[in-house]
mmCIF file of C-alpha atoms (C1' of nucleotides) in Angstrom:
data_model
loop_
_atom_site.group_PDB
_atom_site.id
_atom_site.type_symbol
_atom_site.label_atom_id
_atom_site.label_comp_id
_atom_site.label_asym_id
_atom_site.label_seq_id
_atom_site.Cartn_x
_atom_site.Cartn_y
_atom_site.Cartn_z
ATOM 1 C CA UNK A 1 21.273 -152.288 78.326
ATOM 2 C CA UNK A 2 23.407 -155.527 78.388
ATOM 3 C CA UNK A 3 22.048 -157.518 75.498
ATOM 4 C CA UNK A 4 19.536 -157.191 73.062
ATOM 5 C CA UNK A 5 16.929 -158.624 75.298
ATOM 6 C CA UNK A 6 16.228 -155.826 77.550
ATOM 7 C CA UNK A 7 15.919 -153.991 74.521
ATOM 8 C CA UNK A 8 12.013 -153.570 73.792
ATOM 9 C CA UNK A 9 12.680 -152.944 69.999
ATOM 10 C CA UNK A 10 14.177 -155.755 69.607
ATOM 11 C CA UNK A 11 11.554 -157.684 71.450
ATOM 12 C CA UNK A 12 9.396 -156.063 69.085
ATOM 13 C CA UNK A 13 10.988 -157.359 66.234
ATOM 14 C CA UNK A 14 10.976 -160.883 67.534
ATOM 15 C CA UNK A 15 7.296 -161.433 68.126
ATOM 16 C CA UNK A 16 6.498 -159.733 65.005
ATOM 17 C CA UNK A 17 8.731 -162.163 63.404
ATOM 18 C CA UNK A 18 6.863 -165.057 65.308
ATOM 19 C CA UNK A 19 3.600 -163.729 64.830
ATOM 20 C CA UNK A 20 3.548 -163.614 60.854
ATOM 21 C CA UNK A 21 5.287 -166.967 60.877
ATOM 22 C CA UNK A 22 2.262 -168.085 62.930
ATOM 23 C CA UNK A 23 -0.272 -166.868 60.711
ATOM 24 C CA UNK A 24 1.140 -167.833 57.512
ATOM 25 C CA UNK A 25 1.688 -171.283 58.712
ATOM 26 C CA UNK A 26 -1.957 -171.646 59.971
ATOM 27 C CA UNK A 27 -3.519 -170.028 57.156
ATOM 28 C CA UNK A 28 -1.552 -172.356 54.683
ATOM 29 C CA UNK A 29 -2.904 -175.257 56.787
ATOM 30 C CA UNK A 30 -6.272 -173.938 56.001
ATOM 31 C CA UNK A 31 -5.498 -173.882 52.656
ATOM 32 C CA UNK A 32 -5.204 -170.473 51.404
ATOM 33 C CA UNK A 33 -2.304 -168.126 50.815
ATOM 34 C CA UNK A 34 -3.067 -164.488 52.245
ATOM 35 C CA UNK A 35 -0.373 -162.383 54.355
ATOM 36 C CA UNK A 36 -1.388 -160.820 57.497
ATOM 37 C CA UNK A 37 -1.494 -157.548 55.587
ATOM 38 C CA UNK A 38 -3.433 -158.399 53.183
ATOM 39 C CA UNK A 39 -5.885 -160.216 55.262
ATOM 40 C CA UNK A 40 -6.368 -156.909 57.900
ATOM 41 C CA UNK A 41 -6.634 -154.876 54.175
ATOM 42 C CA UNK A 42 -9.541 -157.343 53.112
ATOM 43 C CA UNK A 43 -11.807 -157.440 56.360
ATOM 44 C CA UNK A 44 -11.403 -153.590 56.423
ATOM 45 C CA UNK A 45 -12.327 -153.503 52.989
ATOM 46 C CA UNK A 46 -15.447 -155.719 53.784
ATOM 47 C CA UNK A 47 -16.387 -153.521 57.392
ATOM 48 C CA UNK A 48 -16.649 -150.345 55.611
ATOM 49 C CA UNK A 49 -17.363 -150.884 51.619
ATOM 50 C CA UNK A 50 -16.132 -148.276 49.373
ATOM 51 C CA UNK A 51 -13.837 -146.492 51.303
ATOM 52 C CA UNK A 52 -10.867 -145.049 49.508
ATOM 53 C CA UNK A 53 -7.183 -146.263 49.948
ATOM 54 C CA UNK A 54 -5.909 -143.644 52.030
ATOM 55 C CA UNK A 55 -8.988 -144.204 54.680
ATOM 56 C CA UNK A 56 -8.361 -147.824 54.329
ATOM 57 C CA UNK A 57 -4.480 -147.134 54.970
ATOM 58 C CA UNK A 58 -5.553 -145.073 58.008
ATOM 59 C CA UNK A 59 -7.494 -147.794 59.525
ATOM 60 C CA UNK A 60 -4.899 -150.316 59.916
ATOM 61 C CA UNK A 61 -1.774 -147.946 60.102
ATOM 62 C CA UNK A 62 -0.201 -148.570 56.592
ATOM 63 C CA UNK A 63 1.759 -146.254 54.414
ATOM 64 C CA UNK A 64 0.070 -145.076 51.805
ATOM 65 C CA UNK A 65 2.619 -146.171 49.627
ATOM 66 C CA UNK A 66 2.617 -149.836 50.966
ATOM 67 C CA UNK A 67 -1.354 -150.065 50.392
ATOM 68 C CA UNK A 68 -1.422 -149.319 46.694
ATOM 69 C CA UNK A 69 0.729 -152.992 46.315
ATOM 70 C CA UNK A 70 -1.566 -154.824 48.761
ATOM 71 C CA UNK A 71 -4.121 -153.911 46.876
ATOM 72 C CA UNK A 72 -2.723 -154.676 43.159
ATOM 73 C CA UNK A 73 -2.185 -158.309 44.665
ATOM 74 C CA UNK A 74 -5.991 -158.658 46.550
ATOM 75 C CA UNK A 75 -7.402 -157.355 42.907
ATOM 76 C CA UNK A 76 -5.234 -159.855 41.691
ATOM 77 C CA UNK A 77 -6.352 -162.467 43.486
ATOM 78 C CA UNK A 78 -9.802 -161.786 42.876
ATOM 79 C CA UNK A 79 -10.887 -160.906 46.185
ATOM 80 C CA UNK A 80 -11.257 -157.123 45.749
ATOM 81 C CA UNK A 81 -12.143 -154.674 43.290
ATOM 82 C CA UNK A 82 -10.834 -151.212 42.839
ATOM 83 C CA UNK A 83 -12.919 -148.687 40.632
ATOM 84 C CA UNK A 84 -13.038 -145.013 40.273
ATOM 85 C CA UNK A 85 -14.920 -142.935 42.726
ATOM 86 C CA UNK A 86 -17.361 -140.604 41.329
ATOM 87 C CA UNK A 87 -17.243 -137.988 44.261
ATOM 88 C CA UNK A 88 -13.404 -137.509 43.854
ATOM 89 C CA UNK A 89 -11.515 -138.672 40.390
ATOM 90 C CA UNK A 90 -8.419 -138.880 42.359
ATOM 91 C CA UNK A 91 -9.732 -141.484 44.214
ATOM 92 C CA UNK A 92 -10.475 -145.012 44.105
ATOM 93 C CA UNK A 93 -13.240 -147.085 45.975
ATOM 94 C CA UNK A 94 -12.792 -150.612 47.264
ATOM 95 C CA UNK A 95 -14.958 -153.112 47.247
ATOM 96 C CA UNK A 96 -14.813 -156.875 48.180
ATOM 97 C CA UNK A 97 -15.989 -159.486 46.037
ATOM 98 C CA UNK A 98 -17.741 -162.363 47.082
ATOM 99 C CA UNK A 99 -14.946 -164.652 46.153
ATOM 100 C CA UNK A 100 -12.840 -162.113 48.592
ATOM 101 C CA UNK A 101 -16.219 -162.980 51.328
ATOM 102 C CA UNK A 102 -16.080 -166.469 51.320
ATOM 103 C CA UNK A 103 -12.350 -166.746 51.566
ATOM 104 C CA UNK A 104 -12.791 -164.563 54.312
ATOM 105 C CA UNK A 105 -15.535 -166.572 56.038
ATOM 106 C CA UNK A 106 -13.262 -169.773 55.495
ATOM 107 C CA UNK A 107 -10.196 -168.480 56.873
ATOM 108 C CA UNK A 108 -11.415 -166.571 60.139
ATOM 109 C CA UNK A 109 -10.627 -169.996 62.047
ATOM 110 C CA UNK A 110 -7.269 -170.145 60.883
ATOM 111 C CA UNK A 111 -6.852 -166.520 61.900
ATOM 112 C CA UNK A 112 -8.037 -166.757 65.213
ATOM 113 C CA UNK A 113 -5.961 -170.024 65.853
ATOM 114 C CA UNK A 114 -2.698 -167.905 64.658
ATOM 115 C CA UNK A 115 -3.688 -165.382 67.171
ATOM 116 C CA UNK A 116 -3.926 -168.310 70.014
ATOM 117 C CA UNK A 117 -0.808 -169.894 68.936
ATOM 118 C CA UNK A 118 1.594 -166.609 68.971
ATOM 119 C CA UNK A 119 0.568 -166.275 72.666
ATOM 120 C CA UNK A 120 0.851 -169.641 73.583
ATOM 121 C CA UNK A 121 3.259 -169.064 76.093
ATOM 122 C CA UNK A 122 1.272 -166.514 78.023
ATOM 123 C CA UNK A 123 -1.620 -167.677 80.130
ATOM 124 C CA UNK A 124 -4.861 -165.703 79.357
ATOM 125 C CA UNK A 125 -4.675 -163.125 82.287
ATOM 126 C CA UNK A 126 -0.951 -162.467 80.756
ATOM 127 C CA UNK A 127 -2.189 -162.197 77.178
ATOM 128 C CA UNK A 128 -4.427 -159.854 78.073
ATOM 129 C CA UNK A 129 -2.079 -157.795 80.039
ATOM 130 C CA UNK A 130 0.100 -157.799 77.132
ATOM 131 C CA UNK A 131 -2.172 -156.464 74.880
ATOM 132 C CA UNK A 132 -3.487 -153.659 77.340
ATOM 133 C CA UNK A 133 0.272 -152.869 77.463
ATOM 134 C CA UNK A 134 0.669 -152.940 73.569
ATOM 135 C CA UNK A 135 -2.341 -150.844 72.889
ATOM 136 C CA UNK A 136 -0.949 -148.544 75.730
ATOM 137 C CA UNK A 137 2.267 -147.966 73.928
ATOM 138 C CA UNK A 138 0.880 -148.281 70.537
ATOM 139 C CA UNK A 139 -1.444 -145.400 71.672
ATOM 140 C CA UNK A 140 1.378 -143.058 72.501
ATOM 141 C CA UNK A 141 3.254 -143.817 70.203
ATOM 142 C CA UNK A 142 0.720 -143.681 67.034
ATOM 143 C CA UNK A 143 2.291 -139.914 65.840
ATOM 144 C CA UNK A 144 5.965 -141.143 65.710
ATOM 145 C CA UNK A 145 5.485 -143.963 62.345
ATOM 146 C CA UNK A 146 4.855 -142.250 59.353
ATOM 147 C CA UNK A 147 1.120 -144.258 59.230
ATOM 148 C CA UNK A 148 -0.515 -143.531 62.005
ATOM 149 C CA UNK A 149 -3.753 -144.973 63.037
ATOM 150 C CA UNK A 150 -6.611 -142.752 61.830
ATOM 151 C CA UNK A 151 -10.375 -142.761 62.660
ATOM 152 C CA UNK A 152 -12.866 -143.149 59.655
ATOM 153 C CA UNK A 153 -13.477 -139.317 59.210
ATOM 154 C CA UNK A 154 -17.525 -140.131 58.609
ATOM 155 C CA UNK B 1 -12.302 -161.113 67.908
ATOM 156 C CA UNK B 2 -14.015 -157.315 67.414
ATOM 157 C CA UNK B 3 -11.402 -155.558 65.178
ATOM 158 C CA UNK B 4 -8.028 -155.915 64.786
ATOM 159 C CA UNK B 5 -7.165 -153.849 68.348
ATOM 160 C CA UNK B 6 -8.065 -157.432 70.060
ATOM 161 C CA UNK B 7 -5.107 -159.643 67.780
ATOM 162 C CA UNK B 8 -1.850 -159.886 68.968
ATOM 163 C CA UNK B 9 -0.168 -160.251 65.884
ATOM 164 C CA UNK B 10 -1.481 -156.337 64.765
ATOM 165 C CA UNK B 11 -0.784 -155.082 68.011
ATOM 166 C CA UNK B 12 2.839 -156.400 66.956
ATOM 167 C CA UNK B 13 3.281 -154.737 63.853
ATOM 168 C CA UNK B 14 1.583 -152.199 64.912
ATOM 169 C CA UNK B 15 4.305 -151.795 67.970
ATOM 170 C CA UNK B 16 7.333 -152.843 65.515
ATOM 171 C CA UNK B 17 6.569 -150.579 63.273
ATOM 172 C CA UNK B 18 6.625 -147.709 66.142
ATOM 173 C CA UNK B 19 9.958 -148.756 67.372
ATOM 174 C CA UNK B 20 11.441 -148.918 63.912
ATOM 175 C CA UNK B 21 10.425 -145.267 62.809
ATOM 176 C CA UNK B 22 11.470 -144.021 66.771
ATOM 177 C CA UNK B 23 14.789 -145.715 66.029
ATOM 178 C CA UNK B 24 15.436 -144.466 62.625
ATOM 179 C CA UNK B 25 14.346 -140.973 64.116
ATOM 180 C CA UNK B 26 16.668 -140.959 67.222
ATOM 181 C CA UNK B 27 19.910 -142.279 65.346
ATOM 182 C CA UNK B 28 19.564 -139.745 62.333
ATOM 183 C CA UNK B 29 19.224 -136.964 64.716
ATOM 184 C CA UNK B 30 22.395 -138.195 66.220
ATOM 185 C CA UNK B 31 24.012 -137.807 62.925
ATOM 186 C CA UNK B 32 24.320 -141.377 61.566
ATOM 187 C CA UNK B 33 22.530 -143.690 58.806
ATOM 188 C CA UNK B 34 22.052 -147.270 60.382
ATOM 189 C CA UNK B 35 19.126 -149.435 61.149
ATOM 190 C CA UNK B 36 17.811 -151.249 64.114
ATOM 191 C CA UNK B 37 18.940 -154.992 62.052
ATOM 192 C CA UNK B 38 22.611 -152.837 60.927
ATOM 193 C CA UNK B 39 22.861 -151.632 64.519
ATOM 194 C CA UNK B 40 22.201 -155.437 66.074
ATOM 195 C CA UNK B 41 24.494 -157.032 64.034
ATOM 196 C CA UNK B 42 27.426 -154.444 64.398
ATOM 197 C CA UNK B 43 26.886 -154.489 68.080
ATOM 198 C CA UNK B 44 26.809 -158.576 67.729
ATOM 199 C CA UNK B 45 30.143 -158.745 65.728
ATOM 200 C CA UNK B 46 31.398 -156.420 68.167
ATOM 201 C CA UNK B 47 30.841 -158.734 70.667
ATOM 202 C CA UNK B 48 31.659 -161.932 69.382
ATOM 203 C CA UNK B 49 34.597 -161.066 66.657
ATOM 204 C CA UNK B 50 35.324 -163.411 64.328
ATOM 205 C CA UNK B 51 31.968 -165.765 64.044
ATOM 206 C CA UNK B 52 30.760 -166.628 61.087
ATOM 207 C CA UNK B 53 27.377 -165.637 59.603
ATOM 208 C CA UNK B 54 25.252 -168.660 60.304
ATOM 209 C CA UNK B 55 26.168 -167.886 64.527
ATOM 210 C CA UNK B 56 25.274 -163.835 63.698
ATOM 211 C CA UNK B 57 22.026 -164.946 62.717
ATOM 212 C CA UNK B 58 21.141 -167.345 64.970
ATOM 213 C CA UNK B 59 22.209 -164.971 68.278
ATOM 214 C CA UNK B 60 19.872 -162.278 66.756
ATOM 215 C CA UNK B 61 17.217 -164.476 65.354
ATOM 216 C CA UNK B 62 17.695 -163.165 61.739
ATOM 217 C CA UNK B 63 17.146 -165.734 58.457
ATOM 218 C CA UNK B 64 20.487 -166.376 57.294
ATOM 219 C CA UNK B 65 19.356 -165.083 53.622
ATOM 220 C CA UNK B 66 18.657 -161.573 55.238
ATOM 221 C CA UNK B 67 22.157 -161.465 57.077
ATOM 222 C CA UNK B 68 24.026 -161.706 53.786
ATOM 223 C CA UNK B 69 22.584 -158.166 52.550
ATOM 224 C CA UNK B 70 22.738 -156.683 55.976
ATOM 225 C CA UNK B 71 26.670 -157.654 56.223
ATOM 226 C CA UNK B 72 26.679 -156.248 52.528
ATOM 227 C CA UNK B 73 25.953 -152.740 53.937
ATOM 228 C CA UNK B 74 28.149 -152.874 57.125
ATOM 229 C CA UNK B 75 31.075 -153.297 55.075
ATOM 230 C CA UNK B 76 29.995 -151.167 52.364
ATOM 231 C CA UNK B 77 29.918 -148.321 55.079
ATOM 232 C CA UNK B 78 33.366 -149.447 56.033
ATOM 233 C CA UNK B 79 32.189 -150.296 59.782
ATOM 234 C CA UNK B 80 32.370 -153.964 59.344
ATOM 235 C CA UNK B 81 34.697 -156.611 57.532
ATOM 236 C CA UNK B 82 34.075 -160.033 56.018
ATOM 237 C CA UNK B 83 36.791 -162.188 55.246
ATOM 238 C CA UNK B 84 37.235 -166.253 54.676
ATOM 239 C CA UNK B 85 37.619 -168.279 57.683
ATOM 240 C CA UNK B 86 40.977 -170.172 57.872
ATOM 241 C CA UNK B 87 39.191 -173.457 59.467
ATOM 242 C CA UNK B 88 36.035 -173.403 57.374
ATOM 243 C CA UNK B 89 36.874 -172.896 54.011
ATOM 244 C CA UNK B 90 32.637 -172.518 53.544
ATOM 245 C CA UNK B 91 32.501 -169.707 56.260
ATOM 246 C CA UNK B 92 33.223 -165.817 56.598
ATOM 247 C CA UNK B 93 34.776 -164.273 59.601
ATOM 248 C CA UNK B 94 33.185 -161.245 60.532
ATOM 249 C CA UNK B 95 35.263 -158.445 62.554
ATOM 250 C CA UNK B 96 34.127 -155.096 63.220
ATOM 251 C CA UNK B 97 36.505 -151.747 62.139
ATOM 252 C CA UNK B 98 37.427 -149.207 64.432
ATOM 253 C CA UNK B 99 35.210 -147.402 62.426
ATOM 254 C CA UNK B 100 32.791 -149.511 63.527
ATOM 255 C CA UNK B 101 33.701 -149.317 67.026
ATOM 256 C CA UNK B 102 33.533 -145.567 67.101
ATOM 257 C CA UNK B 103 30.168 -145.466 65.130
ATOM 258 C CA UNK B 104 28.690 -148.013 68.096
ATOM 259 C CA UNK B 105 30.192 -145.867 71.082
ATOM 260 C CA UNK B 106 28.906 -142.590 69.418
ATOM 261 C CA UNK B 107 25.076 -143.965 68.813
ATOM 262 C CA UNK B 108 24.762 -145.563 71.994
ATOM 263 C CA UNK B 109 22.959 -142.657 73.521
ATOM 264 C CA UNK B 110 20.287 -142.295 70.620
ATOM 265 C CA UNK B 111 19.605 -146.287 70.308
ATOM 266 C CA UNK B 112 18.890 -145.792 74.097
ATOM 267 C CA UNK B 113 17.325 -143.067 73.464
ATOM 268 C CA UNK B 114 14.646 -144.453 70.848
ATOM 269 C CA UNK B 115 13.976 -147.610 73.484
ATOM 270 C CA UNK B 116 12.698 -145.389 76.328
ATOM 271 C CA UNK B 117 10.417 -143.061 73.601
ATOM 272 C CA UNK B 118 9.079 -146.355 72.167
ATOM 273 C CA UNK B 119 7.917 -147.375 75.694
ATOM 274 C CA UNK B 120 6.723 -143.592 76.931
ATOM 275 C CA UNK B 121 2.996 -144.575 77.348
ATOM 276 C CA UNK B 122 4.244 -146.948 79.625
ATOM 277 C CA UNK B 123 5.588 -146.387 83.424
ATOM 278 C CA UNK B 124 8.863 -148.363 84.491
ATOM 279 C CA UNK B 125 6.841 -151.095 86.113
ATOM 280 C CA UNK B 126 4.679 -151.129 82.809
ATOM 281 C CA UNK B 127 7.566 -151.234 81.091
ATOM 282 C CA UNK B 128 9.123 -153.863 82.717
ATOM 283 C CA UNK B 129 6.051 -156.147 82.555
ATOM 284 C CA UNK B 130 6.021 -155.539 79.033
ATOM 285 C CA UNK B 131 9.548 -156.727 78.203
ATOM 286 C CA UNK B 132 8.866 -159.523 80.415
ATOM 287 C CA UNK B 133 5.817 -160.972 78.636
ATOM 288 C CA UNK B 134 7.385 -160.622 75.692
ATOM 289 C CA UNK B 135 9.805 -162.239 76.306
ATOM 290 C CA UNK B 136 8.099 -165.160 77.924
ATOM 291 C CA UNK B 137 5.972 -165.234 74.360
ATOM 292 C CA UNK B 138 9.056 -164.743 71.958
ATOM 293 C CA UNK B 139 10.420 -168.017 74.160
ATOM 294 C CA UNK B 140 7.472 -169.991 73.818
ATOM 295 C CA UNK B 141 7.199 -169.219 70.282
ATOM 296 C CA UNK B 142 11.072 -168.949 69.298
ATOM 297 C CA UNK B 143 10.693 -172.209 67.131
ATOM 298 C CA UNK B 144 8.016 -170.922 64.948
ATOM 299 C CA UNK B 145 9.676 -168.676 62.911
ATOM 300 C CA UNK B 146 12.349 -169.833 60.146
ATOM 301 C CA UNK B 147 14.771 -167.793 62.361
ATOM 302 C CA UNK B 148 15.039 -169.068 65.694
ATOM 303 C CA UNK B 149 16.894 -167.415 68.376
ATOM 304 C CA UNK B 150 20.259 -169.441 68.774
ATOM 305 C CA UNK B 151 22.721 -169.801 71.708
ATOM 306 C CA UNK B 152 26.538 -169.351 70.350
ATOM 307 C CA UNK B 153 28.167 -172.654 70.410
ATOM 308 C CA UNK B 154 31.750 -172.481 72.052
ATOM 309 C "C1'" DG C 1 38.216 -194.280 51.788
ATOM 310 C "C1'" DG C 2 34.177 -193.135 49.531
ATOM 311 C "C1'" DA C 3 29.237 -192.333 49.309
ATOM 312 C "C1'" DT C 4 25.995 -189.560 51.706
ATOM 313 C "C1'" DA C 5 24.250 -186.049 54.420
ATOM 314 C "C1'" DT C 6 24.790 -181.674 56.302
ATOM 315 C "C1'" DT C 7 26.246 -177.023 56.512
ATOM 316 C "C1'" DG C 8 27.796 -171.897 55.151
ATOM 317 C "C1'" DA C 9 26.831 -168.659 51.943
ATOM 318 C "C1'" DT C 10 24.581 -166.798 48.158
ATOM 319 C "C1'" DC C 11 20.919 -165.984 44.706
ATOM 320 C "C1'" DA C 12 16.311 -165.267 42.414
ATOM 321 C "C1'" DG C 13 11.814 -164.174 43.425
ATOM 322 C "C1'" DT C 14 8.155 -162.107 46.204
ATOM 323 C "C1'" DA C 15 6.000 -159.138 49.879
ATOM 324 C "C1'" DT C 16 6.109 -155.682 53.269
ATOM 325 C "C1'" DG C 17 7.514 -150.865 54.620
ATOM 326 C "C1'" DC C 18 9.693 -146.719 54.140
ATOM 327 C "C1'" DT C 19 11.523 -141.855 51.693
ATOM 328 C "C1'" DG C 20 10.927 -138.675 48.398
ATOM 329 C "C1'" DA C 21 9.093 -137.258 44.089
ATOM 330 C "C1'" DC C 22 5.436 -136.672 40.780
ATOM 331 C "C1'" DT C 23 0.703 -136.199 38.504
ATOM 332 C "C1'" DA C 24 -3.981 -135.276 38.741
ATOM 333 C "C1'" DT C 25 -7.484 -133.382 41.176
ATOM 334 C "C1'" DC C 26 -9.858 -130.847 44.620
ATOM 335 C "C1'" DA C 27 -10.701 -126.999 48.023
ATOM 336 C "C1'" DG C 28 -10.180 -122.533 49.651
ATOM 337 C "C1'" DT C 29 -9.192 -117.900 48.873
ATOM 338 C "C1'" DA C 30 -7.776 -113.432 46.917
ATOM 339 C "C1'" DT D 1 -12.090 -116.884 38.252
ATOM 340 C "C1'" DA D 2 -7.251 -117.646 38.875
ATOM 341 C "C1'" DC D 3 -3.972 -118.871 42.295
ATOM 342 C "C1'" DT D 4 -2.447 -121.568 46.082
ATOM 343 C "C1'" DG D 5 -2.247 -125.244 48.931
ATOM 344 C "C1'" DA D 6 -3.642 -129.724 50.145
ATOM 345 C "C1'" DT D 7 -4.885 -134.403 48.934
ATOM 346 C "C1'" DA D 8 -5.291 -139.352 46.390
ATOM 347 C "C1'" DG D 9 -2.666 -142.349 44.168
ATOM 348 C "C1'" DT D 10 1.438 -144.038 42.017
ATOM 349 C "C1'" DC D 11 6.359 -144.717 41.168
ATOM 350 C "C1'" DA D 12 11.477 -145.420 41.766
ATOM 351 C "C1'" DG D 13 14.639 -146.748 44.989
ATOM 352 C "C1'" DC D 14 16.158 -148.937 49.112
ATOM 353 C "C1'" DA D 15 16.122 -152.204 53.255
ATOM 354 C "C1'" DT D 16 14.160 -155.947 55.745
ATOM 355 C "C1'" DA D 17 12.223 -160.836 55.650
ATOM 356 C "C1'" DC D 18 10.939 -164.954 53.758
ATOM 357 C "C1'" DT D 19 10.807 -169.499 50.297
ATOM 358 C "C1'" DG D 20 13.281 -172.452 47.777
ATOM 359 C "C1'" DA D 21 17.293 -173.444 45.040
ATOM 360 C "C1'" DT D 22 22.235 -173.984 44.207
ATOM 361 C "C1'" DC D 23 27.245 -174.460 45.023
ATOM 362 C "C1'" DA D 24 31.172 -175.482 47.632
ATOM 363 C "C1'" DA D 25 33.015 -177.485 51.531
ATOM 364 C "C1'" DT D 26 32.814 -180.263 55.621
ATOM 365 C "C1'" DA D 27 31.015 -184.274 58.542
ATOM 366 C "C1'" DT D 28 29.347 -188.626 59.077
ATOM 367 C "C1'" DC D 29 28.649 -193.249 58.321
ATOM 368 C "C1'" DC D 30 29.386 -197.745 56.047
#
DNA sequence: GGATATTGATCAGTATGCTGACTATCAGTA
DNA sequence: TACTGATAGTCAGCATACTGATCAATATCC
């Protein structure tokens, strides 16, 4: 291991780094402000209405502990609601608003050019290959972070 | 763009996150407290004794508002040591401690440790192509972030 | 030489992410 | 039913990361 570039966790670091830069940069551009957490919180939150926070965490591999903030600041920002459930009164469901819809609907293009523009280096045979090999590693890897990935126990 | 399995920039986290948590893992069970940003940096100063904070940064791609905190710790735990430069009245010389030294030589094995569990989906050729693409992304994309990679300047 | 611009370091503020603890509630069982 | 264990959510505390600001010192340009 002679530097830090044959080091795969520190490549890891790097395109993170480069990857939320992207977004945020493009999705100012479009005019809004939403992190790429709490934009992967808020189309979860639309795909499967009323789910409670752990599910939600679950879905998209967050701590349970990080989602409860993400949330305060989507509620915040009017673009999600949080209420009681009435199965479980430890719970809470989520719902998006439609404020939370349309700012959805407005930034998807700004999303999807972030997502072009972190892999700009990479021609599209190699971007796919590097996401097979992501998912691949991801996949094996799932039990070792304290939020896993978890199916939507229906 | 299906669900978030098909963007890069969750796959990243997603992978980051992985390689953190495997790194913490690996270096506790070895016996010591440091993180993968503590561990780069040590190993950095190590290397290059006696740069200043601004070159730290920019060989490991960290904002130079992070690396002030991070140095913080390292000398808090008595494995590194700041001190003014003599030509730049501005600058801090960083040095590492033969505490430090010892603490490197005596993690090595775990921090290689946690790099071949992050990557045990993968086979070595998998592996390889992996590190490679990323790269060949993090290069492409290494002026996007607010901390670009920087060559030392002798 | 002196005004100007740049640079090294830090700070306040905000947002992830984690550990570990705690409360309230629920589920299963003796 | 009472006890036990598990679960949903939150909180305090800590460590990255970033934005934007400030201060001191150095470089540059006229």
């Amino acid at each position: 291991m002679k530097d830090h570039n044959d080091m795969p966790g520190h490549l890891a670091r790097r395109f993170q780094q480069i990857a939320v830069a992207v977004f945020l940069a493009e999705v100012e551009d479009a005019g809004f402000d939403l992190t790429p957490v709490q934009y992967a919180a808020l189309a979860t939150i639309k795909a499967n209405p009323g789910l409670d926070q752990v599910t939600l965490a679950g879905l998209i591999a967050y701590d349970r502990t990080t989602i409860t903030g993400v949330i305060d600041r989507l509620v915040q920002k009017g673009l999600a609601e949080r209420r009681p459930s009435s199965r479980d009164r430890r719970a809470r469901e989520l719902e998006i608003t439609d404020e939370g819809r349309r700012t959805l609907r407005k930034i998807t293009p700004a999303v999807e050019s972030a997502q072009r523009i972190m892999l700009r280096g990479l021609s599209a045979k190699e971007s796919e290959e590097l996401m097979r090999l992501l998912r691949k590693a991801i996949a094996a890897g799932n039990e070792l972070s304290r939020a896993p990935l978890r199916d939507a126990q229906v």
